[in-house]
Short mmCIF file of C-alpha atoms and ligand atoms in Angstrom, two decimals:
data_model
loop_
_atom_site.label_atom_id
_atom_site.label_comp_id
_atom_site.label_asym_id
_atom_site.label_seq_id
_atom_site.Cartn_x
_atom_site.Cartn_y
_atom_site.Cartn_z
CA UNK A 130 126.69 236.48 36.55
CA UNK A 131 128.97 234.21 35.14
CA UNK A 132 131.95 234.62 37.89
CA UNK A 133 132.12 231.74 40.39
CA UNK A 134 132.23 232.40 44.08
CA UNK A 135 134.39 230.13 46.36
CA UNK A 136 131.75 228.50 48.92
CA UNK A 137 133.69 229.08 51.31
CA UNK A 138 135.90 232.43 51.01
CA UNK A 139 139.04 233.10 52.25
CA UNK A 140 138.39 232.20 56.14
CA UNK A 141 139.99 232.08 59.55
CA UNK A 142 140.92 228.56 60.59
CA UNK A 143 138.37 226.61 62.00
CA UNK A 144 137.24 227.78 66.21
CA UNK A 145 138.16 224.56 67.36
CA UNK A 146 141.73 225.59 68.64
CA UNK A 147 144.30 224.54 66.22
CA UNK A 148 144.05 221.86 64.24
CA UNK A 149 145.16 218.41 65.47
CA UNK A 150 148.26 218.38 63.44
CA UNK A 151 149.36 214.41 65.07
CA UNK A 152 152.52 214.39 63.20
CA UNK A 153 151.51 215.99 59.67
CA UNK A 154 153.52 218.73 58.29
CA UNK A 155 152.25 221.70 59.58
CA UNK A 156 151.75 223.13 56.01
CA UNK A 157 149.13 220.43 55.18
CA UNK A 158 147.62 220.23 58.33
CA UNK A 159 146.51 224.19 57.84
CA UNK A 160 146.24 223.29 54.23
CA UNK A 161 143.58 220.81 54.76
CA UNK A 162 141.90 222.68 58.11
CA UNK A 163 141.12 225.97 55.54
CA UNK A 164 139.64 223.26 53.61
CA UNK A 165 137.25 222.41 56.25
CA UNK A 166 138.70 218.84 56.25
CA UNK A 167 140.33 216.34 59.19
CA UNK A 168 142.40 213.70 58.88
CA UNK A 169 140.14 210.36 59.45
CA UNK A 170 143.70 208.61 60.65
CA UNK A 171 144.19 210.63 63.79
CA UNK A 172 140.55 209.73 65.66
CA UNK A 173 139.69 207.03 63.60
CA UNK A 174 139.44 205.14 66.89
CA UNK A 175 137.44 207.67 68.72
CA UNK A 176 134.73 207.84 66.10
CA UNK A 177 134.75 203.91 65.93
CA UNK A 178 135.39 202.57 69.15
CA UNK A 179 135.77 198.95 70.15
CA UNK A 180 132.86 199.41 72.66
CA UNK A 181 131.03 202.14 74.00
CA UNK A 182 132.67 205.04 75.83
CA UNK A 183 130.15 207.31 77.42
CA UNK A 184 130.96 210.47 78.69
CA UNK A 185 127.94 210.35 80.97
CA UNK A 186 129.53 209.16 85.02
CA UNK A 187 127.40 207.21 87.46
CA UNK A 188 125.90 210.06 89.38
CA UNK A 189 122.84 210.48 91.86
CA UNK A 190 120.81 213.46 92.80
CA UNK A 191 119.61 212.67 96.36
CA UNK A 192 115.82 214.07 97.04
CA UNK A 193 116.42 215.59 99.95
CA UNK A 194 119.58 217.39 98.59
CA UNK A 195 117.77 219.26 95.33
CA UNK A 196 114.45 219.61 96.79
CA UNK A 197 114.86 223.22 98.80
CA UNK A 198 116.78 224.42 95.65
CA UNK A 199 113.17 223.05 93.39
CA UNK A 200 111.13 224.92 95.40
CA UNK A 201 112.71 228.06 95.55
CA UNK A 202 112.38 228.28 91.71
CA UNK A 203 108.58 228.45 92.90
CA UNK A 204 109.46 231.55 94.64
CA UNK A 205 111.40 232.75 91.76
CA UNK A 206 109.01 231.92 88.97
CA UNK A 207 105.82 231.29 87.64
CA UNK A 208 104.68 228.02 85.67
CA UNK A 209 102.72 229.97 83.39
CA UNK A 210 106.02 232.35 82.88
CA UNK A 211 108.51 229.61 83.33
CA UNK A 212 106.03 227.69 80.60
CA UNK A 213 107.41 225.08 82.16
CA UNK A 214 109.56 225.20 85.90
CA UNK A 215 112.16 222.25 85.66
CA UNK A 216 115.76 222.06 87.29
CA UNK A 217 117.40 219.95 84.25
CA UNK A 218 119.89 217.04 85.82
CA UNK A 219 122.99 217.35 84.53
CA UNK A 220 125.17 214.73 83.98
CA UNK A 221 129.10 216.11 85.59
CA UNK A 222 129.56 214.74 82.17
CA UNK A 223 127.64 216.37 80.01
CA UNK A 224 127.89 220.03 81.91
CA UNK A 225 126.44 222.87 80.00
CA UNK A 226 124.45 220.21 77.35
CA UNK A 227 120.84 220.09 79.53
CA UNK A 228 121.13 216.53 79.39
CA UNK A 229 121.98 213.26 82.21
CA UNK A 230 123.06 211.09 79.77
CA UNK A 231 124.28 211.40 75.82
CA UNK A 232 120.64 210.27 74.98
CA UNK A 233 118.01 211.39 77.37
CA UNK A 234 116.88 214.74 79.17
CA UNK A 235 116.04 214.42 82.13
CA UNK A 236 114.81 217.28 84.80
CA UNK A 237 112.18 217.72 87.86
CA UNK A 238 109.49 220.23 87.23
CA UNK A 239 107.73 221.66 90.21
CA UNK A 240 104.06 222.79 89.95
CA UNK A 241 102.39 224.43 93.22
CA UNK A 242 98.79 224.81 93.61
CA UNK A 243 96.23 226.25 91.56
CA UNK A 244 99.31 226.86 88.70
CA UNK A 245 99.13 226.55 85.60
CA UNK A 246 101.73 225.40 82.81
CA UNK A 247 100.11 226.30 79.68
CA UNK A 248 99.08 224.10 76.52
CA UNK A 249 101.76 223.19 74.22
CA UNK A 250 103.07 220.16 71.76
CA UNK A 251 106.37 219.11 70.52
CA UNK A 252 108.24 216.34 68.20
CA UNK A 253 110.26 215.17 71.39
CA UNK A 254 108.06 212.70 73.32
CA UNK A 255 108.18 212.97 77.19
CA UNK A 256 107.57 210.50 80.28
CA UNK A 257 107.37 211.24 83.36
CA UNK A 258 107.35 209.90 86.37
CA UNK A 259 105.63 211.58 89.99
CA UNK A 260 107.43 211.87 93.11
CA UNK A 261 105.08 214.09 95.13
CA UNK A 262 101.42 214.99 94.22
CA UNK A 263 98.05 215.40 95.73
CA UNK A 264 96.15 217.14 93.27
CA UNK A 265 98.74 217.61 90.21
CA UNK A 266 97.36 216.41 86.82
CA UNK A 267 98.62 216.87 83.42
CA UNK A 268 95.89 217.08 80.39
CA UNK A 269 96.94 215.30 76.73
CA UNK A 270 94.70 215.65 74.10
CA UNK A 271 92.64 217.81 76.26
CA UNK A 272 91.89 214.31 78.74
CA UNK A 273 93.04 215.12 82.24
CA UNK A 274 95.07 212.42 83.89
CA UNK A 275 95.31 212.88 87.74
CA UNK A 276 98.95 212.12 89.14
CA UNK A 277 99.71 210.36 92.36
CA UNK A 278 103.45 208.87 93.53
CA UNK A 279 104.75 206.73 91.84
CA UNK A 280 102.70 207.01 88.55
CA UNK A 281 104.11 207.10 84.99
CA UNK A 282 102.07 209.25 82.77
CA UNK A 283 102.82 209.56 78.93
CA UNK A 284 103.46 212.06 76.59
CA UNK A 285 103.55 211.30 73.15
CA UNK A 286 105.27 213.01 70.10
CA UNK A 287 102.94 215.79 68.83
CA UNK A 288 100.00 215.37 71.42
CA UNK A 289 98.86 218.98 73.15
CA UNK A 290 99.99 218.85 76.93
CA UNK A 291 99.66 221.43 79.75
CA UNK A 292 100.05 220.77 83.74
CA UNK A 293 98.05 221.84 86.22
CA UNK A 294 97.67 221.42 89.60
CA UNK A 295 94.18 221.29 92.44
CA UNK A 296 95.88 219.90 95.50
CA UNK A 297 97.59 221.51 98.64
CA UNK A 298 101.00 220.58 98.43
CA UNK A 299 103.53 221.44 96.13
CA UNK A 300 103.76 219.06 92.98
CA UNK A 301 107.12 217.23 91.48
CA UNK A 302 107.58 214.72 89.12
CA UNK A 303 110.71 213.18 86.95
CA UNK A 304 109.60 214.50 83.10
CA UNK A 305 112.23 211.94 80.92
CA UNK A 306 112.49 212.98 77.38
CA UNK A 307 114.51 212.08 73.96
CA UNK A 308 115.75 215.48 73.63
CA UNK A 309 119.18 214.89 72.56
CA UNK A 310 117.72 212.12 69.82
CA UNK A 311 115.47 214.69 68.34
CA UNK A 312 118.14 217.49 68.21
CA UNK A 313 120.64 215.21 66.76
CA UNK A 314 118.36 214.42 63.73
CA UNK A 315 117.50 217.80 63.84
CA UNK A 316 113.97 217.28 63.81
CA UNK A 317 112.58 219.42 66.36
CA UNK A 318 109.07 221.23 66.04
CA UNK A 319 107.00 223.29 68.80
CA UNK A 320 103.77 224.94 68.86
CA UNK A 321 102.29 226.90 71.59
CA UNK A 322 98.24 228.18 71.94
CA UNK A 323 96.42 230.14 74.65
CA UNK A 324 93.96 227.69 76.58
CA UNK A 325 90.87 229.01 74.46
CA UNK A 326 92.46 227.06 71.80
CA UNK A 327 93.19 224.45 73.40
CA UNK A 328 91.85 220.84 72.58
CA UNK A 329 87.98 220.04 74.40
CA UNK A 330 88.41 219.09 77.58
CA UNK A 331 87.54 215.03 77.95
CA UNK A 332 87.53 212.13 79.67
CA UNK A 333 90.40 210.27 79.68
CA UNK A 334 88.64 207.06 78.48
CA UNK A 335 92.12 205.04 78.13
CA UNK A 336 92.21 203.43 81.27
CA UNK A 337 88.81 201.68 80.75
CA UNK A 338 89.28 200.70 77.18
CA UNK A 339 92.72 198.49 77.93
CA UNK A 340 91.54 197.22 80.88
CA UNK A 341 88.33 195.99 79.51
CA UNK A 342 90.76 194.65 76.01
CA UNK A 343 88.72 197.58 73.89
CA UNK A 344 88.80 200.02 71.41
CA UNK A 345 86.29 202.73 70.07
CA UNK A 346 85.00 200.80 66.91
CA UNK A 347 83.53 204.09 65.79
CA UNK A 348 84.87 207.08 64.21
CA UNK A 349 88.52 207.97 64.14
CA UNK A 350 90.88 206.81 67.02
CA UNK A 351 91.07 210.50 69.10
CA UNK A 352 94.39 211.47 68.46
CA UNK A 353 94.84 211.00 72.21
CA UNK A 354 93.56 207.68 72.56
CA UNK A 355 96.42 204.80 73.71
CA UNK A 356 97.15 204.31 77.16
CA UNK A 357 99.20 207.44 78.55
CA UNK A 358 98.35 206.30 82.56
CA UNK A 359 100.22 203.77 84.13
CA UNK A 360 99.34 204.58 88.21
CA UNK A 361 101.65 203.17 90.97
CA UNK A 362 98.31 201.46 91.84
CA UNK A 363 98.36 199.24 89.38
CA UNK A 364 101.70 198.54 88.79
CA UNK A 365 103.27 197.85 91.89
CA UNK A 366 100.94 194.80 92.76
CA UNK A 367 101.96 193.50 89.24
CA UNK A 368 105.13 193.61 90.53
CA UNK A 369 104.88 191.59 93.64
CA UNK A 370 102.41 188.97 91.15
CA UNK A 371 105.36 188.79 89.30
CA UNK A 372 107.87 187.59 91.71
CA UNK A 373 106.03 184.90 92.35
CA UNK A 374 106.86 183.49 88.85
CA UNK A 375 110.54 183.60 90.12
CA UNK A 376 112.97 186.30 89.68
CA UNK A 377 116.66 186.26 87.66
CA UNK A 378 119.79 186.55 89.04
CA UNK A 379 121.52 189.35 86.92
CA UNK A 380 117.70 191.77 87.39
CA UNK A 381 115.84 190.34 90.66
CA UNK A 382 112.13 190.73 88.81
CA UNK A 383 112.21 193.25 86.03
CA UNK A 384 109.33 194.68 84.02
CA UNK A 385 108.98 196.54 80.98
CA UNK A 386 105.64 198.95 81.15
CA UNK A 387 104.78 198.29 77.29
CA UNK A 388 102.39 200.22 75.01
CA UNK A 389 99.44 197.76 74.71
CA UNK A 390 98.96 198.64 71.49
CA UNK A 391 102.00 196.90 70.21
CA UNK A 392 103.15 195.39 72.99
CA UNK A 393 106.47 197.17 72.67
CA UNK A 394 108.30 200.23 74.44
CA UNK A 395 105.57 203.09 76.18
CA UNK A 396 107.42 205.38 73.59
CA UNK A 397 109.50 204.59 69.92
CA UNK A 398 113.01 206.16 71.87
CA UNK A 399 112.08 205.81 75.62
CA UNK A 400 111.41 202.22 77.53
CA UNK A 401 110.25 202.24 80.69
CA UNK A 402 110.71 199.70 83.46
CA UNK A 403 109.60 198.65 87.35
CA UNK A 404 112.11 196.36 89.54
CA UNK A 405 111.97 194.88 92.31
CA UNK A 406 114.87 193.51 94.05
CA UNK A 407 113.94 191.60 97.20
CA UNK A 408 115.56 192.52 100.49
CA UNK A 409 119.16 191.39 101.36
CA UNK A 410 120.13 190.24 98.01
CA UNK A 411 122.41 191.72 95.13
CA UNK A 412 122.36 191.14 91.86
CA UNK A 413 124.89 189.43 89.40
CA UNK A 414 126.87 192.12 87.23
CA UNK A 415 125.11 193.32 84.28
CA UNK A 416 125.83 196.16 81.35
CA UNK A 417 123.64 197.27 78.59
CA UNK A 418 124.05 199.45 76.15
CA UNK A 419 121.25 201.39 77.26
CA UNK A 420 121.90 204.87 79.32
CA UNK A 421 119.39 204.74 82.09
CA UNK A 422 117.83 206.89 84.69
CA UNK A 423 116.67 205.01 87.77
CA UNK A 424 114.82 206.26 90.51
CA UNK A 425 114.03 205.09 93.76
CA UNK A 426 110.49 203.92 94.44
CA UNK A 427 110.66 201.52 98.30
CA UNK A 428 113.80 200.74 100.20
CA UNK A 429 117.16 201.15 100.51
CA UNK A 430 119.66 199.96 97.87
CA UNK A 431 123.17 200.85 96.52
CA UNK A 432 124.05 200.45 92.70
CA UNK A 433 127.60 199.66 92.16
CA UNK A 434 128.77 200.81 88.82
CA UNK A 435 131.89 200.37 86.68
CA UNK A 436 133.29 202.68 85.65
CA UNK A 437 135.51 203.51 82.02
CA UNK A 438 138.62 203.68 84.11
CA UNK A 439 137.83 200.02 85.34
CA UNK A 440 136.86 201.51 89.22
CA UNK A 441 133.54 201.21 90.84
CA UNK A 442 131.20 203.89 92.12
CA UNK A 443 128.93 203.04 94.84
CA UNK A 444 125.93 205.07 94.89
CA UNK A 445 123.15 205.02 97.66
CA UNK A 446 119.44 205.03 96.37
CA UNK A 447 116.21 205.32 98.24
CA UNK A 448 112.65 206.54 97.32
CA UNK A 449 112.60 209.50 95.46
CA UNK A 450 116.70 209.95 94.61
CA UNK A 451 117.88 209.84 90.90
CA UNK A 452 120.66 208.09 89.58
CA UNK A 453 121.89 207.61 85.99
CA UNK A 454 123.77 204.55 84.72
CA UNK A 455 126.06 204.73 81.60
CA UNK A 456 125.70 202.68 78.80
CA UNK A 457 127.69 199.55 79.16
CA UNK A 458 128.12 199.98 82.42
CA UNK A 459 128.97 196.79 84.77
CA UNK A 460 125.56 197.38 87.55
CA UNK A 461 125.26 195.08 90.29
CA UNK A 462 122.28 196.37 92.64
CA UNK A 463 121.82 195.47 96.86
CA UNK A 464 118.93 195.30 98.54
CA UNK A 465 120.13 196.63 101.64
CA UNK A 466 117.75 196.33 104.68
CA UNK A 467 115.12 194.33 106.04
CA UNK A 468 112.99 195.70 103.05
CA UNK A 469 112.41 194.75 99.02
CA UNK A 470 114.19 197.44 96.68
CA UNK A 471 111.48 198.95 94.22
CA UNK A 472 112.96 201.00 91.12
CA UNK A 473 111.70 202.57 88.56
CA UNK A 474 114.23 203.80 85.83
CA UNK A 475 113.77 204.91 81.85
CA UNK A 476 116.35 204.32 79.25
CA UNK A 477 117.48 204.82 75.56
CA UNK A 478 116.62 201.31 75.06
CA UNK A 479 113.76 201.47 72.66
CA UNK A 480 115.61 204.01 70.37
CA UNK A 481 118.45 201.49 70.31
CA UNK A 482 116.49 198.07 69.75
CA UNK A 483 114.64 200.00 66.73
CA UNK A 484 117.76 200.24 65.42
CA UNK A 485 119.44 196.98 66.12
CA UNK A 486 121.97 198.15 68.43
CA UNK A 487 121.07 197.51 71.91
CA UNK A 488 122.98 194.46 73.29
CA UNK A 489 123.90 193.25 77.00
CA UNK A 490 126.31 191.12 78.33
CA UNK A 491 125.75 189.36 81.82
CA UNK A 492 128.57 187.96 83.51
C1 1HN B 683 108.20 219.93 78.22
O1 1HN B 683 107.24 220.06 77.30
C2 1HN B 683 107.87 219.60 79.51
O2 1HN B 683 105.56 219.43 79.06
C3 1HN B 683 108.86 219.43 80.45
O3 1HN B 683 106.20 219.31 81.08
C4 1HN B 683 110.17 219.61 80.14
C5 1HN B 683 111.84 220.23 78.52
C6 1HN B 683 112.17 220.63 77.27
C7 1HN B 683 111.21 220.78 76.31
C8 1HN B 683 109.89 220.54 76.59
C9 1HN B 683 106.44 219.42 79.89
C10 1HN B 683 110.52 220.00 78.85
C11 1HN B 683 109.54 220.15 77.87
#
């Protein structure tokens, strides 16, 4: 009882390859790597560097490239055996890590009539946003939300969710979620139940409530209550009222869909946002700290990004293609064509202004 054990027993060297030996004596170098300890000296500037260095590259998934590849998973698989059928985007650099940027998961999950993707809840909150529907709808909280183009439709930390779909036509949307934040704190929880168990099925009374300024002054808030549905319906015509109040030179007109609640990001690590660009203009350069995914909504556009190695990378956007932009990132954006450029995109940006970090520079 009494005799100590070594944590960490006489072990192999760490898997890592050798370790970075940068000029130490060899000796030490294996000394302190059986140690399970680094020399701070020989990355100090990697771990702390003068600005950010993503490893995420400007990239775009063009709709009508992926699209035959998403619907042959529907000849492959299920929904209710896939629990949920999603191509993740992956980032070129982020390969093998189910992620488009260091932040965010992002992926397109196809749903074809009369499927089902069964009831389940999770710690990592999800957005998402629809690129094809007539007769999709996800349920949270048991209230169904119907999804048409173009809509953004929430789902909360924690909150029960399942998909399903009424319509003719095969179902896509964008689902955005903080993935990567939750499984860097480590964090993550799941729960699945069969749909007997599954929260009452309600009206989703959201919509009303906000519009009208209201809340139930009775009982308990639902757990589901708080506005989940933001339709394309609604939003784009905010848009247009918007750019009548003028529009800025580094973002055209640029909204942030906000959580009415507390007027701040849809989600406490996602933001949100709708832009509108208006045809045959491009905007001043811009970088953020924020890694976002933008999607095409109307019109034809290019976003010309800067890259880490000081180049640019030009890449073509119309309704329904994805794109990612790095954090700090130069972005100018052209409205090319006789037509306005509508975007949607989502971002790290709440995560980071919670924080204190997020910061932009326009030049
Ligand atoms: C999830 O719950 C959904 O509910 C989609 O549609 C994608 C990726 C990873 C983990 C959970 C959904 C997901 C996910």
């Amino acid at each position: 009882m009494s005799t100590t054990t070594p944590v960490s027993p006489a072990r192999p060297p760490a898997t890592d390859g050798p370790p970075a030996t940068d000029g130490l004596p060899a000796d030490y170098a294996r000394e302190i790597d059986r140690l399970d300890m680094a020399p701070l000296w020989t990355v100090l500037s990697n771990l702390v560097p003068e600005h950010p260095t993503p490893k995420a590259v400007p990239h775009v998934w063009p709709y009508a490239m992926v699209r035959e590849a998403l619907l042959e998973s529907g000849r492959l698989i299920s929904a209710e055996k896939a629990e949920r059928r999603v191509l993740v985007l992956e980032n070129p650099g982020h390969r093998g890590e189910h992620r488009a940027t260091a932040s965010i998961y992002a992926g397109l999950q196809l749903i074809l009539p009369g499927e089902r993707a069964p009831e389940h809840r999770h710690t990592q909150s999800a957005l998402r946003f629809v690129i094809e529907s007539d007769g999709a709808y996800t349920s949270v909280e048991g209230a169904r939300i119907d999804m048409a183009p173009f809509d953004l439709v929430l789902t909360p930390r924690w909150r029960w969710h399942a998909h399903g779909h009424d319509g003719q036509q095969p179902g896509v949307w964008l689902d955005g979620l903080d993935i990567p934040m939750i499984s860097l704190f480590q964090s993550g929880f799941a729960e699945r139940i069969g749909d007997n168990e599954a929260p009452a099925r309600r009206a989703d009374i959201s919509p009303a409530m906000h519009a009208a300024g209201l809340k139930p002054a009775t009982g308990t808030p639902a757990a589901g209550f708080g506005l989940m549905h933001y339709p394309f319906a609604t939003w784009r015509p905010a848009l247009d009222a918007a750019r009548a109040g003028g529009s800025d030179p580094h973002e055209g007109v640029r909204l942030e869909f906000t959580d009415p609640a507390s007027g701040g990001p849809v989600l406490p690590t996602l933001s949100a946002f709708a832009q509108l660009i208006a045809a045959g203009t491009t905007t001043r350069s811009i970088r953020r700290t924020e890694s976002a995914i933008v999607v095409g909504v109307e019109g034809q556009g290019r976003l010309v990004v800067g890259t880490a190695a000081g180049a640019t990378v030009t890449i073509t956007i119309g309704p329904r293609d994805v794109a990612v932009v790095p954090s700090w990132a130069p972005l100018q954006i052209h409205a090319d064509g006789g037509t306005d450029l509508v975007l949607f995109s989502l971002s790290d940006r709440a995560a980071q202004a919670a924080l204190g970090l997020y910061r932009e520079d326009r030049s």
